Every structure is written in C-alpha cells, then in structure tokens.
Coordinates of C-alpha atoms and ligand atoms in Angstrom, one line a residue:
X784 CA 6.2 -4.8 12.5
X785 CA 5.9 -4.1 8.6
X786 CA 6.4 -6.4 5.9
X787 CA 6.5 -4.4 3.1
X788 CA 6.8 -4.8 -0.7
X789 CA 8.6 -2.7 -3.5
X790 CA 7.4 -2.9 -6.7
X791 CA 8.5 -1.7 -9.8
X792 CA 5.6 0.7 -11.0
X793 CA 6.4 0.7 -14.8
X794 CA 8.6 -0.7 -17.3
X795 CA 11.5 -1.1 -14.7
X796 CA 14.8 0.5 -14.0
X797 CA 12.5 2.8 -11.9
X798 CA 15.1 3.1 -9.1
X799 CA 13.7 0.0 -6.8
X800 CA 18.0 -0.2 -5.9
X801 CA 18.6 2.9 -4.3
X802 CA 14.7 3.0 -2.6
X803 CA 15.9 -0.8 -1.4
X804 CA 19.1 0.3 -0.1
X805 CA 17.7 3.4 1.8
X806 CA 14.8 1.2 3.3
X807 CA 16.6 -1.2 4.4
X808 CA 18.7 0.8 7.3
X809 CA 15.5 0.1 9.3
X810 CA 14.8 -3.5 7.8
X811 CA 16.3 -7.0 9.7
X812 CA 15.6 -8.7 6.6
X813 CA 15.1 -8.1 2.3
X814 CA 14.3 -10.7 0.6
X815 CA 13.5 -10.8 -3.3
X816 CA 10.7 -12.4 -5.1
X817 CA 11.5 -12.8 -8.3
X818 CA 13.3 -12.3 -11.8
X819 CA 17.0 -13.2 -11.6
X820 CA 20.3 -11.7 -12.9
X821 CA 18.0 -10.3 -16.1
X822 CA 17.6 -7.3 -12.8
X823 CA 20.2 -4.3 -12.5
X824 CA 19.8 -2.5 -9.5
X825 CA 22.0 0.1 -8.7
X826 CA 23.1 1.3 -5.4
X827 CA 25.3 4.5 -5.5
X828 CA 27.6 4.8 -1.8
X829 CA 29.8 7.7 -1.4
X830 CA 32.0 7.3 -4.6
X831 CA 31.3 3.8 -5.1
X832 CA 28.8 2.5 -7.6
X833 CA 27.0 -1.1 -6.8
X834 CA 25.2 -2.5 -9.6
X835 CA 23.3 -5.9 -8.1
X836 CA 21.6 -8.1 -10.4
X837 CA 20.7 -11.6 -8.0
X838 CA 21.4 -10.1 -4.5
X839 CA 19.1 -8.1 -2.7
X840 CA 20.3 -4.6 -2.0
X841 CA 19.9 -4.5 1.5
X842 CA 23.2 -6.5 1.2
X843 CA 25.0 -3.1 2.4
X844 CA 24.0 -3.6 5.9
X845 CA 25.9 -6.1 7.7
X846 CA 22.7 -6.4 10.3
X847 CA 20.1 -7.0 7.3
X848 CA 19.6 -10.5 6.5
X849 CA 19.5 -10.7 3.1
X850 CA 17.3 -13.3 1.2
X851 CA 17.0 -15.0 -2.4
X852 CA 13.4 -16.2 -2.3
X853 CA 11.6 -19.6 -4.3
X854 CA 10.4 -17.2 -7.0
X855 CA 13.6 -16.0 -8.4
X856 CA 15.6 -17.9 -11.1
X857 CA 19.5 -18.4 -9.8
X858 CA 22.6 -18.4 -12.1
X859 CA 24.6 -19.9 -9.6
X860 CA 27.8 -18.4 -11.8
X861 CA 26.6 -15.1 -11.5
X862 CA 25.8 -15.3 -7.8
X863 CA 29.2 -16.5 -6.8
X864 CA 30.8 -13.6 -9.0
X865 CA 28.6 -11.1 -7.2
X866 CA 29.4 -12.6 -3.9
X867 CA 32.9 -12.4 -5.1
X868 CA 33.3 -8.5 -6.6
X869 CA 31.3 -7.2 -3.6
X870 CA 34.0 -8.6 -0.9
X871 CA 36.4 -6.8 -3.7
X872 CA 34.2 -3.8 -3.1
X873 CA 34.6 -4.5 0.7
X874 CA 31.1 -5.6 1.0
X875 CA 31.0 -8.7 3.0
X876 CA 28.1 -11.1 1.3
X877 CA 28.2 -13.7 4.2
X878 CA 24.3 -12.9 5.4
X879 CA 23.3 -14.0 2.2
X880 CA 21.0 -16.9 2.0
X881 CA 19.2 -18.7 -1.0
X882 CA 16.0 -21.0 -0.9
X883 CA 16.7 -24.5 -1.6
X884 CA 13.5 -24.1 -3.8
X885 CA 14.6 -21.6 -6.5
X886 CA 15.3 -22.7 -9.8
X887 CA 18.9 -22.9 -11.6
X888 CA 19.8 -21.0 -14.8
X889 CA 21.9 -23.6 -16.9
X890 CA 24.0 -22.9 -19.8
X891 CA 21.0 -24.2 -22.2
X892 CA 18.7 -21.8 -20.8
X893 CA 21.0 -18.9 -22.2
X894 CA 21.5 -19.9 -25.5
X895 CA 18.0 -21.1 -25.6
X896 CA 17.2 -17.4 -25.1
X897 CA 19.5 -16.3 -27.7
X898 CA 18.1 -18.7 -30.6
X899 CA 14.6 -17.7 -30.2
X900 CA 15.4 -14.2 -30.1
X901 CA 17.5 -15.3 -33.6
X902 CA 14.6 -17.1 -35.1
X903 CA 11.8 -14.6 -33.7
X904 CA 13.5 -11.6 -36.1
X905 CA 11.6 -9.0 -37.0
X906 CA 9.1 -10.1 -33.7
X907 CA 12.1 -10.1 -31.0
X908 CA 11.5 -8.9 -27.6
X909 CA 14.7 -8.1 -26.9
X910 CA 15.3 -10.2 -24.5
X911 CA 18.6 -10.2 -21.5
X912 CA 20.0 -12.9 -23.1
X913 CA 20.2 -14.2 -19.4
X914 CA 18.3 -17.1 -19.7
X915 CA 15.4 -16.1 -17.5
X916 CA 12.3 -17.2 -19.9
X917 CA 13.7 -20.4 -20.8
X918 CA 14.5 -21.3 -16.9
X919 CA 10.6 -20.1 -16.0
X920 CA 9.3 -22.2 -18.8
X921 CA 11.2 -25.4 -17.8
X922 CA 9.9 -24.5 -13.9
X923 CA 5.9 -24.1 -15.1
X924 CA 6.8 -27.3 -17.1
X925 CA 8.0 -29.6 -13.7
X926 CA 11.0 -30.1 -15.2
X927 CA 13.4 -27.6 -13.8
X928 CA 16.3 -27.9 -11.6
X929 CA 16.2 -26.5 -8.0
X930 CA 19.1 -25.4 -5.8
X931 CA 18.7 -28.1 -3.6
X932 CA 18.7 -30.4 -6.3
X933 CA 22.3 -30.0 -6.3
X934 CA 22.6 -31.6 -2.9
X935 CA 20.4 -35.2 -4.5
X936 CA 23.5 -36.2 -7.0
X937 CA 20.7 -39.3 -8.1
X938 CA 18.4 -36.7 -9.0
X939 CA 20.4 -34.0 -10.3
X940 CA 21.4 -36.7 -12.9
X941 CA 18.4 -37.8 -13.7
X942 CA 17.1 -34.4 -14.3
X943 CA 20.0 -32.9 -16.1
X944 CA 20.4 -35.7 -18.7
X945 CA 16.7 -35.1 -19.5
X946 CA 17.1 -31.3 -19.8
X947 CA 19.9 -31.9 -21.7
X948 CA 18.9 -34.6 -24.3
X949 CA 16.1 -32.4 -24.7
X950 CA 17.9 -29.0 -25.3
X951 CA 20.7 -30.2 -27.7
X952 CA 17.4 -31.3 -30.0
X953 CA 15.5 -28.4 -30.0
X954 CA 18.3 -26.0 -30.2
X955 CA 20.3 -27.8 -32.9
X956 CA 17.5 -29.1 -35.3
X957 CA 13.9 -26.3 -34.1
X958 CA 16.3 -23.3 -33.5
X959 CA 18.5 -24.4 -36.0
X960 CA 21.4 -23.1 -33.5
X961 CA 24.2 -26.0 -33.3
X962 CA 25.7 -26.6 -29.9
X963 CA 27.2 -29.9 -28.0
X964 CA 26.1 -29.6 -24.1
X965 CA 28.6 -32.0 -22.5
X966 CA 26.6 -33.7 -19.5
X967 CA 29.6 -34.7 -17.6
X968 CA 31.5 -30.9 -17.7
X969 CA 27.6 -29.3 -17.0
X970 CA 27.6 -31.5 -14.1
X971 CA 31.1 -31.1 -12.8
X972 CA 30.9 -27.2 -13.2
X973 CA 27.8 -27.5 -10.9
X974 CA 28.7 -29.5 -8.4
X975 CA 31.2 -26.8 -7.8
X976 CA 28.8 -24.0 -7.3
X977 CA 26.9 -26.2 -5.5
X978 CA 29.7 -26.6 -3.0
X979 CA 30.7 -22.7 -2.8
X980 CA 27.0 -21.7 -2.2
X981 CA 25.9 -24.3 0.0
X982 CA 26.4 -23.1 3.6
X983 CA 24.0 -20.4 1.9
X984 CA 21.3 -22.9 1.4
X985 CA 18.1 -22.8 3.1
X986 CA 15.6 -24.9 3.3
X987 CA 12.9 -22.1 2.7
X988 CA 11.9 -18.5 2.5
X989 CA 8.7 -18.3 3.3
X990 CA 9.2 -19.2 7.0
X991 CA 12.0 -17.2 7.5
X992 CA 9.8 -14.0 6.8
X993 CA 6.8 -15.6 8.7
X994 CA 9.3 -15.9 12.2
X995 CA 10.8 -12.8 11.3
X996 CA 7.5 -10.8 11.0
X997 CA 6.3 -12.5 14.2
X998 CA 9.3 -11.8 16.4
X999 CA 8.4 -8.1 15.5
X1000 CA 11.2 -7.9 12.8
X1001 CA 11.1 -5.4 9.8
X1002 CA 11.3 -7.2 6.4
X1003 CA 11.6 -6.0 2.6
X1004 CA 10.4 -7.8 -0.2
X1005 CA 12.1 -6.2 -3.1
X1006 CA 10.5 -6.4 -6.6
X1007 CA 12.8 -6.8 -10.0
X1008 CA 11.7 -5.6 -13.5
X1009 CA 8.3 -4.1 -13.1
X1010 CA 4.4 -3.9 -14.0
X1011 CA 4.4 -3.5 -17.6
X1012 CA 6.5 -6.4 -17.4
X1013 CA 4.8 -8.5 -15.9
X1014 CA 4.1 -12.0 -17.6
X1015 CA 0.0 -12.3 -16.7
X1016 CA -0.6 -7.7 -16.7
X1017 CA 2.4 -6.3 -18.9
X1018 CA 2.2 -6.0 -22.9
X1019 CA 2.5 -9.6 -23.4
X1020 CA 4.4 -10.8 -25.1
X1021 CA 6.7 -8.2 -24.6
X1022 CA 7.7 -8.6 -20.7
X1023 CA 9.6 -10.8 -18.4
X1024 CA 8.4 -14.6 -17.7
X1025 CA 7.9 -13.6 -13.8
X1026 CA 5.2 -11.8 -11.5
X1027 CA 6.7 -8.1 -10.8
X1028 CA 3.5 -7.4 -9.1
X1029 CA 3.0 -6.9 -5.3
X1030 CA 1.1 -10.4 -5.7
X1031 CA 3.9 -12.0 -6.7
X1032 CA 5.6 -11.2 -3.7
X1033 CA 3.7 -13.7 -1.5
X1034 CA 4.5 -16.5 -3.9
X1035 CA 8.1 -15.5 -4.7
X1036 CA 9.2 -15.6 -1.1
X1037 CA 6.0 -18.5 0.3
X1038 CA 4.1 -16.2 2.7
X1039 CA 0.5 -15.3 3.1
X1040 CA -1.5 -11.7 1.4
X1041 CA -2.2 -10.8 5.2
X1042 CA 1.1 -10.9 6.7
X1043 CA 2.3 -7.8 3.8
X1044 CA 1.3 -4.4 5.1
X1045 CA 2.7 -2.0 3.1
X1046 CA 3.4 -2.0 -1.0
X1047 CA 5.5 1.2 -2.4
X1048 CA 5.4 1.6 -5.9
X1049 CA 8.7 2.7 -7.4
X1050 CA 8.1 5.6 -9.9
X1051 CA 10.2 7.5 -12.4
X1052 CA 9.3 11.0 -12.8
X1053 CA 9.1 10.1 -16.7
X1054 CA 9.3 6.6 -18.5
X1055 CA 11.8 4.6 -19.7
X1056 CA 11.5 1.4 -21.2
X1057 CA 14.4 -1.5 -22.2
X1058 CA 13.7 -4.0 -24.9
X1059 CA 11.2 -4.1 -27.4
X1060 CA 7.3 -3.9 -27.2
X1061 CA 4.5 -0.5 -27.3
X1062 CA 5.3 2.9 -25.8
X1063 CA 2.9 5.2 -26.2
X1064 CA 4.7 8.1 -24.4
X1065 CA 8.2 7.4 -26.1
X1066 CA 9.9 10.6 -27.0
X1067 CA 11.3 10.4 -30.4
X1068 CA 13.0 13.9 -30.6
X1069 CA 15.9 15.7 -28.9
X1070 CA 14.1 15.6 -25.9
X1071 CA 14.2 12.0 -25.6
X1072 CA 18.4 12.4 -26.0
X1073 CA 18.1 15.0 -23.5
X1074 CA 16.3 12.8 -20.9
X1075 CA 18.6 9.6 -21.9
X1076 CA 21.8 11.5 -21.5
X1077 CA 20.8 13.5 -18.4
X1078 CA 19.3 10.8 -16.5
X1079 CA 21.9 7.7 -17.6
X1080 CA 19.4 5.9 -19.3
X1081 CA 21.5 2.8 -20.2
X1082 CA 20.6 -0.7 -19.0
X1083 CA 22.5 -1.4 -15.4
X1084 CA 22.4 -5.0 -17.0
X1085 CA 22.9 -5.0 -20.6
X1086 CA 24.6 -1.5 -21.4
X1087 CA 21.5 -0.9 -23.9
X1088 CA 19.9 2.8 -24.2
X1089 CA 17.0 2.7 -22.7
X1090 CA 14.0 4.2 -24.7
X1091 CA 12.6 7.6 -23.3
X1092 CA 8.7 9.0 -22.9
X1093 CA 6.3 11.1 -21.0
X1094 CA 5.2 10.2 -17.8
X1095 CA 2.0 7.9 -18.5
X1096 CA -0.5 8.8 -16.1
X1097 CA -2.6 6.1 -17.4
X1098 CA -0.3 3.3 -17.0
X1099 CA 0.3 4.2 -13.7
X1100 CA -3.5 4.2 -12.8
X1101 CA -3.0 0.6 -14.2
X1102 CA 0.1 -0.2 -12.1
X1103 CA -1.7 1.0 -8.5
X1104 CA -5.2 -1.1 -9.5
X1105 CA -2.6 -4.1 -10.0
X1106 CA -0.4 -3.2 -6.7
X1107 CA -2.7 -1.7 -4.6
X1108 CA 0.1 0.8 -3.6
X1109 CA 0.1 2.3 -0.2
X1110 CA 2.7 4.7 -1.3
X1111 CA 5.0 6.0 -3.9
X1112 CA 8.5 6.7 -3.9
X1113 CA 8.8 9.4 -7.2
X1114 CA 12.5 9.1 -8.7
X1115 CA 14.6 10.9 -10.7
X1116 CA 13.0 14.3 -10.4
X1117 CA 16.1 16.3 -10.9
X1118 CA 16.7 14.8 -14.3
X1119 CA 13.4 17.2 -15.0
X1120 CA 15.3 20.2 -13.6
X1121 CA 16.3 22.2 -17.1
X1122 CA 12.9 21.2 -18.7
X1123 CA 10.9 24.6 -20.1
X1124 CA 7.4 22.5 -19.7
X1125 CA 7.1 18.7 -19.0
X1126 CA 4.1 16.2 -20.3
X1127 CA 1.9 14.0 -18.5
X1128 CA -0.5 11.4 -20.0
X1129 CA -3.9 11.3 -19.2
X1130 CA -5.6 9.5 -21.3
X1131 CA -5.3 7.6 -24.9
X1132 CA -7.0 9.0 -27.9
X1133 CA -7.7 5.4 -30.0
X1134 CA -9.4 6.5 -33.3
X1135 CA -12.1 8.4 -32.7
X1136 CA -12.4 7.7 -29.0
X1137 CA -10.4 8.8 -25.7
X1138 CA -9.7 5.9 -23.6
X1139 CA -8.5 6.0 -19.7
X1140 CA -8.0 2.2 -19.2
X1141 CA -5.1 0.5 -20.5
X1142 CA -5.8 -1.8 -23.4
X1143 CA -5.3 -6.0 -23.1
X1144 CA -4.6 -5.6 -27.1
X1145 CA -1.5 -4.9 -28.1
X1146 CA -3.3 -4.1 -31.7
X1147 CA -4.8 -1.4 -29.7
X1148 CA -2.4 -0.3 -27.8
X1149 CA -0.1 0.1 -30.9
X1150 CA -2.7 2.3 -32.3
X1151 CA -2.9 4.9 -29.2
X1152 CA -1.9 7.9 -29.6
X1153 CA -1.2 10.5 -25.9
X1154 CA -3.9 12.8 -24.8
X1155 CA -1.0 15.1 -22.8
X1156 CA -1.2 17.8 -20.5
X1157 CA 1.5 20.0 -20.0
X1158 CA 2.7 21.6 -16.8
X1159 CA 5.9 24.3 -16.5
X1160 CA 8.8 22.9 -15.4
X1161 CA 10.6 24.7 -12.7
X1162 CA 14.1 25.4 -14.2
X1163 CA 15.9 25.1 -11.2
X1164 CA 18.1 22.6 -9.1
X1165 CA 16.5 20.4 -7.3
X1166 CA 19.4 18.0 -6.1
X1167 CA 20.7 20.1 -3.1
X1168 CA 17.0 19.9 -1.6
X1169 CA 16.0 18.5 1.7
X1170 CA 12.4 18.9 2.4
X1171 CA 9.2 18.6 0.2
X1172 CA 8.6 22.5 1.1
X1173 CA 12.4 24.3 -0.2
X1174 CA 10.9 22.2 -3.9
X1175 CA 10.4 24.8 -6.4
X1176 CA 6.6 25.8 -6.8
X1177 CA 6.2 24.0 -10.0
X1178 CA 7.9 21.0 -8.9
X1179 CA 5.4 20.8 -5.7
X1180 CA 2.7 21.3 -8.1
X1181 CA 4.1 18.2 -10.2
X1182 CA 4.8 16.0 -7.8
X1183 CA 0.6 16.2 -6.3
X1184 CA -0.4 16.1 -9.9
X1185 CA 1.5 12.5 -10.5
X1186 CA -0.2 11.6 -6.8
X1187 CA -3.6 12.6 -7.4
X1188 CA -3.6 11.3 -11.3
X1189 CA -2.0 7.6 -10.0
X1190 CA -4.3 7.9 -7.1
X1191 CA -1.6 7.0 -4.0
X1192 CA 0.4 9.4 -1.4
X1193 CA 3.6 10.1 -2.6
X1194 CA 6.3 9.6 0.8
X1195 CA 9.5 9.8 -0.8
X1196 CA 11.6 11.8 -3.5
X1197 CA 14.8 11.2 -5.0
X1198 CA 16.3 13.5 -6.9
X1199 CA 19.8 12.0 -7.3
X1200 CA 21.1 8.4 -7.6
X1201 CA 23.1 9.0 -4.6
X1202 CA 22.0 7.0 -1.1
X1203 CA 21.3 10.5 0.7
X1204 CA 19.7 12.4 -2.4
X1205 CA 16.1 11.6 -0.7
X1206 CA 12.9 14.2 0.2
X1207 CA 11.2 12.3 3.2
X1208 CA 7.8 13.3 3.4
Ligands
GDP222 P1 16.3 -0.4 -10.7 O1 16.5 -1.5 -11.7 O2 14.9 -0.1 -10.5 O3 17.0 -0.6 -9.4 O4 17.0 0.9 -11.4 P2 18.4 1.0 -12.2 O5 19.5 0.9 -11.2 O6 18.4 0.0 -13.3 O7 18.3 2.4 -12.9 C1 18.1 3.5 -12.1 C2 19.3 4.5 -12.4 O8 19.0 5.8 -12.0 C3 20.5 4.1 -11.7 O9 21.6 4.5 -12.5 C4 20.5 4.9 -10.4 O10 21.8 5.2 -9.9 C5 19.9 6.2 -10.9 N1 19.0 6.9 -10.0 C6 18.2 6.4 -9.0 N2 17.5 7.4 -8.4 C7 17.9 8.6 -9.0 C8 17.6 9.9 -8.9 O11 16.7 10.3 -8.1 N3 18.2 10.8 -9.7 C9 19.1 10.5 -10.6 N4 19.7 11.4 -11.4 N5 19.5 9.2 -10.8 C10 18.9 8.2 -10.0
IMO223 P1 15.2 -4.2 -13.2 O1 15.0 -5.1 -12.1 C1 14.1 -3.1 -17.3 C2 13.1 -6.5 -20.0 C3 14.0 -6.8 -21.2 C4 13.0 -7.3 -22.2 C5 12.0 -8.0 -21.3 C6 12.2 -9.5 -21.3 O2 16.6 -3.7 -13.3 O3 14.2 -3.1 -13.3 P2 14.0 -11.1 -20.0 O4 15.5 -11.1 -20.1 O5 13.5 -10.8 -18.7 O6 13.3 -12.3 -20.6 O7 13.6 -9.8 -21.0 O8 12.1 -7.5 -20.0 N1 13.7 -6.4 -18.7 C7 14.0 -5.3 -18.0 N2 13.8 -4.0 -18.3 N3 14.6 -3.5 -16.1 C8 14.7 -4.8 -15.8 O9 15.0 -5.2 -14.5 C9 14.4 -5.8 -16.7 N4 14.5 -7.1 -16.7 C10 14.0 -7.5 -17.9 O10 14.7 -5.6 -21.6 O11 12.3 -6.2 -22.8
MG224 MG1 17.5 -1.9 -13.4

C-alpha cells in the first residue's frame, strides 16, 4: 500500500492542510518531515476553522495515527497548547506521537531569531520569529537538544548550560540584544513539558512507517513550507532552514527513497509568497489586492499579508524536476472566478535573453522580468462544482495549461477552503 508524500510546490501556504486532511480519510498514518510551528496549515470542518502549525493534519481522524517525525523542530510549548485548544475544539490529540529524535525549540532559539533579523535590517528575511533557523543551526552544529534528551536529566544539563552560556554571549555582546537566560527556570519549565508529552514519545519514526507500509497500511508524509523555500533549492538565503522537498521526506521521518510511491505537489492556481526575498510574478496593482482579499492571503501563522503574483510556470517546472511529482492537487481556483483574463509565466526575459530555467543567482533572478501569456478567465462560479467536466470551458482549458506547462497530471481541484470543496479527477 502507498506511502505517499505532499509537498509544497511553491513558496508555501499552497493549501498542503486541507489536501492533508482530505487524504488522510484513506491514510492509517501522517506523519510530517519537517519545519516546525514556523507551518500554518489550515483545515476548515463544517463551521470550524483548524489552523495546525506542529501537528499533522490527519489529526481529525481518530483512526489515523498521527506522527511528528526526526526532521521537524519541536516547541514543546506550542505542541502542548495545540494538543490543548484542539480537545477545546473537541479534537481528541491522544494518537499523537513525537520521535524521541527531533530537536527542541528553546526560548534562545526565538530571540536569537529576532536579533538577527534586528541586526540584518535592510537584508531581513522576514523570518517567523519562531525560532526555526537558530534550532536547525544548533542541530547541523551537534549541539542541539533532542526530545529524548529530556528523559537523560545528566545530559540535558550538560547540554543546556552549554547552549545557554553560549547564547547569553552572542546575543548580549554580537547581537547586541541583552537578555539573562536563567538555567535553572529553562530547566524546570522543561522538565514539565517533558512530563506532559512523554507517553507521546517514541523511540523512532522511521520504523513506524517502515511496519506500517509493510503491514499493507496507507501512510502520509506531509510537507511544511515549500520548494522555493527550501534551504539547499529555494532563493537562498531567503527560505526556511529545512528540506521542503519530496527528498526530505525520507530523512525527516528515517525511511528509504524506495519505500515512497507517490509525491503530490501542492499548487496554487496563482502565487503567493510570505516573507522577504525575489518574486518575479508579484502583482503590484489592484489586482494583487484583489487576489489577497479574495483568497485570504494572510499568514495562518503570523497574521502577515501575504505577497500576490502570476502563476510562475517556470518555477513550477523547477518544483516537479526537484519533486518528481506524480501528481498535482491545483488549489484555490475559485479565487480566479471574477478574473476578465489571468497570466501565466513561461519563461524569464533576463536582459536581452529569454530564459526557461530558474536562476541559482539571486542577482539574476532579481533582474528577471515575466514573459506572460494570457488566457480568458471564465467569469463564473466555480465553488458549487463537482466534476472536472461541469468546469467552465476556460477553466478546463486553464487547469491542462498549468498541467502540460509543469509537466505532471493534475488529480485534484479545490476550489474552496472547505473539506468537501474538492474536483476528484
Ligand atoms: P498550507 O500552509 O499549505 O496548509 O496553507 P494555509 O492554510 O497556510 O493557506 C491556505 C489558505 O487557503 C487557508 O486559509 C485555506 O483554508 C484556504 N484554502 C485552501 N484551499 C482553498 C481553496 O480551494 N479555495 C479557497 N478559497 N481557499 C482555500
Ligand atoms: P506553511 O507550512 C509560507 C517563510 C517565512 C520566511 C522564510 C523563513 O504554512 O506553508 P522561518 O521562520 O522558516 O525561518 O522563515 O520562510 N515561511 C513560510 N512561508 N508558509 C510557511 O509554512 C512558511 N514557513 C516559513 O515567511 O520568508
Ligand atoms: Mg500555511
């Protein structure tokens, strides 16, 4: 039976929460790779609204096993409050479980986040705030602090003092940025996560997956932030310090290339992007209002607006060589419903040359201006549809456009945040 993978296709916010949620009434287990709470997925139920940032969002079916992998970054605080407002919600979070190898967020990773965003200035990535590079930085660097860490009070000392002596320096004399991190209350507040999440604990991730694929079982790997984000193929250094990519699925949850089956790419029918960092589609007009306003374009995490564009053809040609994407799941399609004629990017016009690849060099890439197409909208609503066929004409004709241009079948289309607002195809 399938493992499959859902990636982010773009700059995320793509919609990977509701295609999660929807996949996983078939799924005995989701699982996710990567990122942390810097992730706002959003899962829309009847009249309740579910916005997840660490948990995976097959969380709303009791039967689904639900997984925090090795690759992810934990803020045990923001866990707990998760676990806490979804049995508010009525959700109950008790099939939750967390490997024993993924890495803690402390409080130093946070505001170590906030002073280099400070001292960066004018060069700012606009970061979370959430503390995600720091904690990825202090993992590549062997000095991080796992979750089953917790459970070795001799080493969680050890390592905590270290992080700690080392923090207070470089945040109050590099970053300029004075704070006093008190060992004893950091340790104290985490010894009481660490008792709250521990019957959650597991050993590893990687072998859960493996006996669940063997047994036959159906398991989702769900992606956070996306392509253009990621830290080795996104606009460096404007992205996220983690592997979106369908690759980094096999070494955020410890399971081999062959066992994965399936990898859909999560696309939005246009582009948004959060944060700072090239866009060459970005719509600086009313249109761009239009599409903010229209589709809720504000970060499920931070509140922010998100930035608005084109549909870029070329990054997505980009996204399915990095993916390998068996198929797409298109989102957001109604929010094109009123538009008189909408874009799509084929290629990058770079001086006097027309380029199809995208560009390693952000010099470059800042210099590229859209080659666009235009197609007729279809001026019609599409949210009320159920199959690919009652589409308007020009939507159809959209839809195989983004499919042949990206160069992978297109099997699902959502044109609504709501759980059933889905075209199966
Ligand atoms: P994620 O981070 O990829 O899970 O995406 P977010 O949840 O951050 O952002 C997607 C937003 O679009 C959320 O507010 C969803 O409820 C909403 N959404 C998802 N699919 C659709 C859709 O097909 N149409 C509309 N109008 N909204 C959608
Ligand atoms: P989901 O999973 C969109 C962006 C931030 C910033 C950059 C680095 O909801 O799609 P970080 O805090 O990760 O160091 O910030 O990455 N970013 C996201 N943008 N969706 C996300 O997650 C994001 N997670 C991080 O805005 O530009
Ligand atoms: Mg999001």
């Amino acid at each position: 039976m399938p493992v499959t993978v859902i990636v982010g296709s773009q700059w995320g916010d793509e919609g990977k929460g509701k295609i999660t949620d929807l996949l996983s009434k078939d799924m005995d287990m989701v699982v996710r790779y990567q990122g942390g709470n810097n992730a706002g997925h959003t899962v829309v139920i009847g009249d309740k609204t579910f916005k997840l940032h660490l948990i995976p969002s097959g969380i709303f079916y009791p039967n689904v096993r639900c997984v925090i992998g090795n690759g992810v970054v934990v803020d045990p605080a923001v866990l707990i409050e998760e676990m806490e407002k979804l049995r508010v919600q009525g959700v109950d979070p008790s099939n939750l479980s967390i490997s024993s190898r993924a890495h803690l967020i402390f409080p130093y990773h946070r505001l170590i986040d906030q002073a280099q965003e400070k001292k960066r200035e004018a060069g700012r990535i606009g970061t979370t705030s959430r503390g995600i590079g720091p904690c990825y930085v202090d993992k590549i660097n062997r000095r991080g602090i796992r979750v089953g860490d917790l459970y070795n009070l001799d080493t969680l000392k050890e390592k905590l003092l270290w992080n700690i002596q080392e923090k207070s320096f470089q945040l109050n004399n590099f970053y300029e940025f004075p704070v006093e991190l008190n060992f004893d209350a950091i340790l104290d507040e985490y010894l009481g996560y660490a008792r709250f999440i521990k019957k959650h604990v597991i050993d590893d991730s990687g072998s859960l997956v493996k006996k669940a694929a063997s047994e036959g079982k159906s398991v989702l790997l769900e992606g956070a932030q996306g392509t253009m984000l990621d830290v080795d193929h996104g606009t460096y250094p404007f992205v996220t310090s983690s592997n979106p990519v369908s690759g980094g699925a096999c070494i955020g949850v410890g399971v081999g290339p062959t066992l994965i089956n399936s990898v859909i790419g999560v696309v939005k029918a246009y582009l948004t992007r959060v944060g700072s960092g090239p866009f060459v589609t970005e719509i600086n007009s009313e249109v761009g209002d239009f599409l903010r306003e229209k589709g809720g374009e504000y970060g499920a995490t931070t509140g922010r607006p998100r930035r608005c564009g084109w549909y870029d053809a070329v990054v997505m040609k980009y996204s399915n060589q990095l993916n390998g994407f068996t198929s797409l799941a298109i989102t957001k399609l109604d929010v094109l419903d009123e538009l008189p004629g909408i874009k799509i990017c084929t290629a990058y016009k770079y001086g006097n040359q027309q380029i199809d690849h995208f560009p390693s060099d952000l010099k470059v890439l800042e210099q590229c201006e859209p080659v666009y197409e235009e197609m007729p909208g279809w001026k019609q609503d599409t949210t009320q549809v159920k199959t690919f066929d009652e589409l308007p004409l020009n939507a159809k004709k959209y839809i195989q456009r983004l499919s042949q241009l990206s160069g992978a079948p297109v099997n699902l289309i959502s044109i609504g945040a709501e759980r059933g607002k889905i075209i199966k195809l």
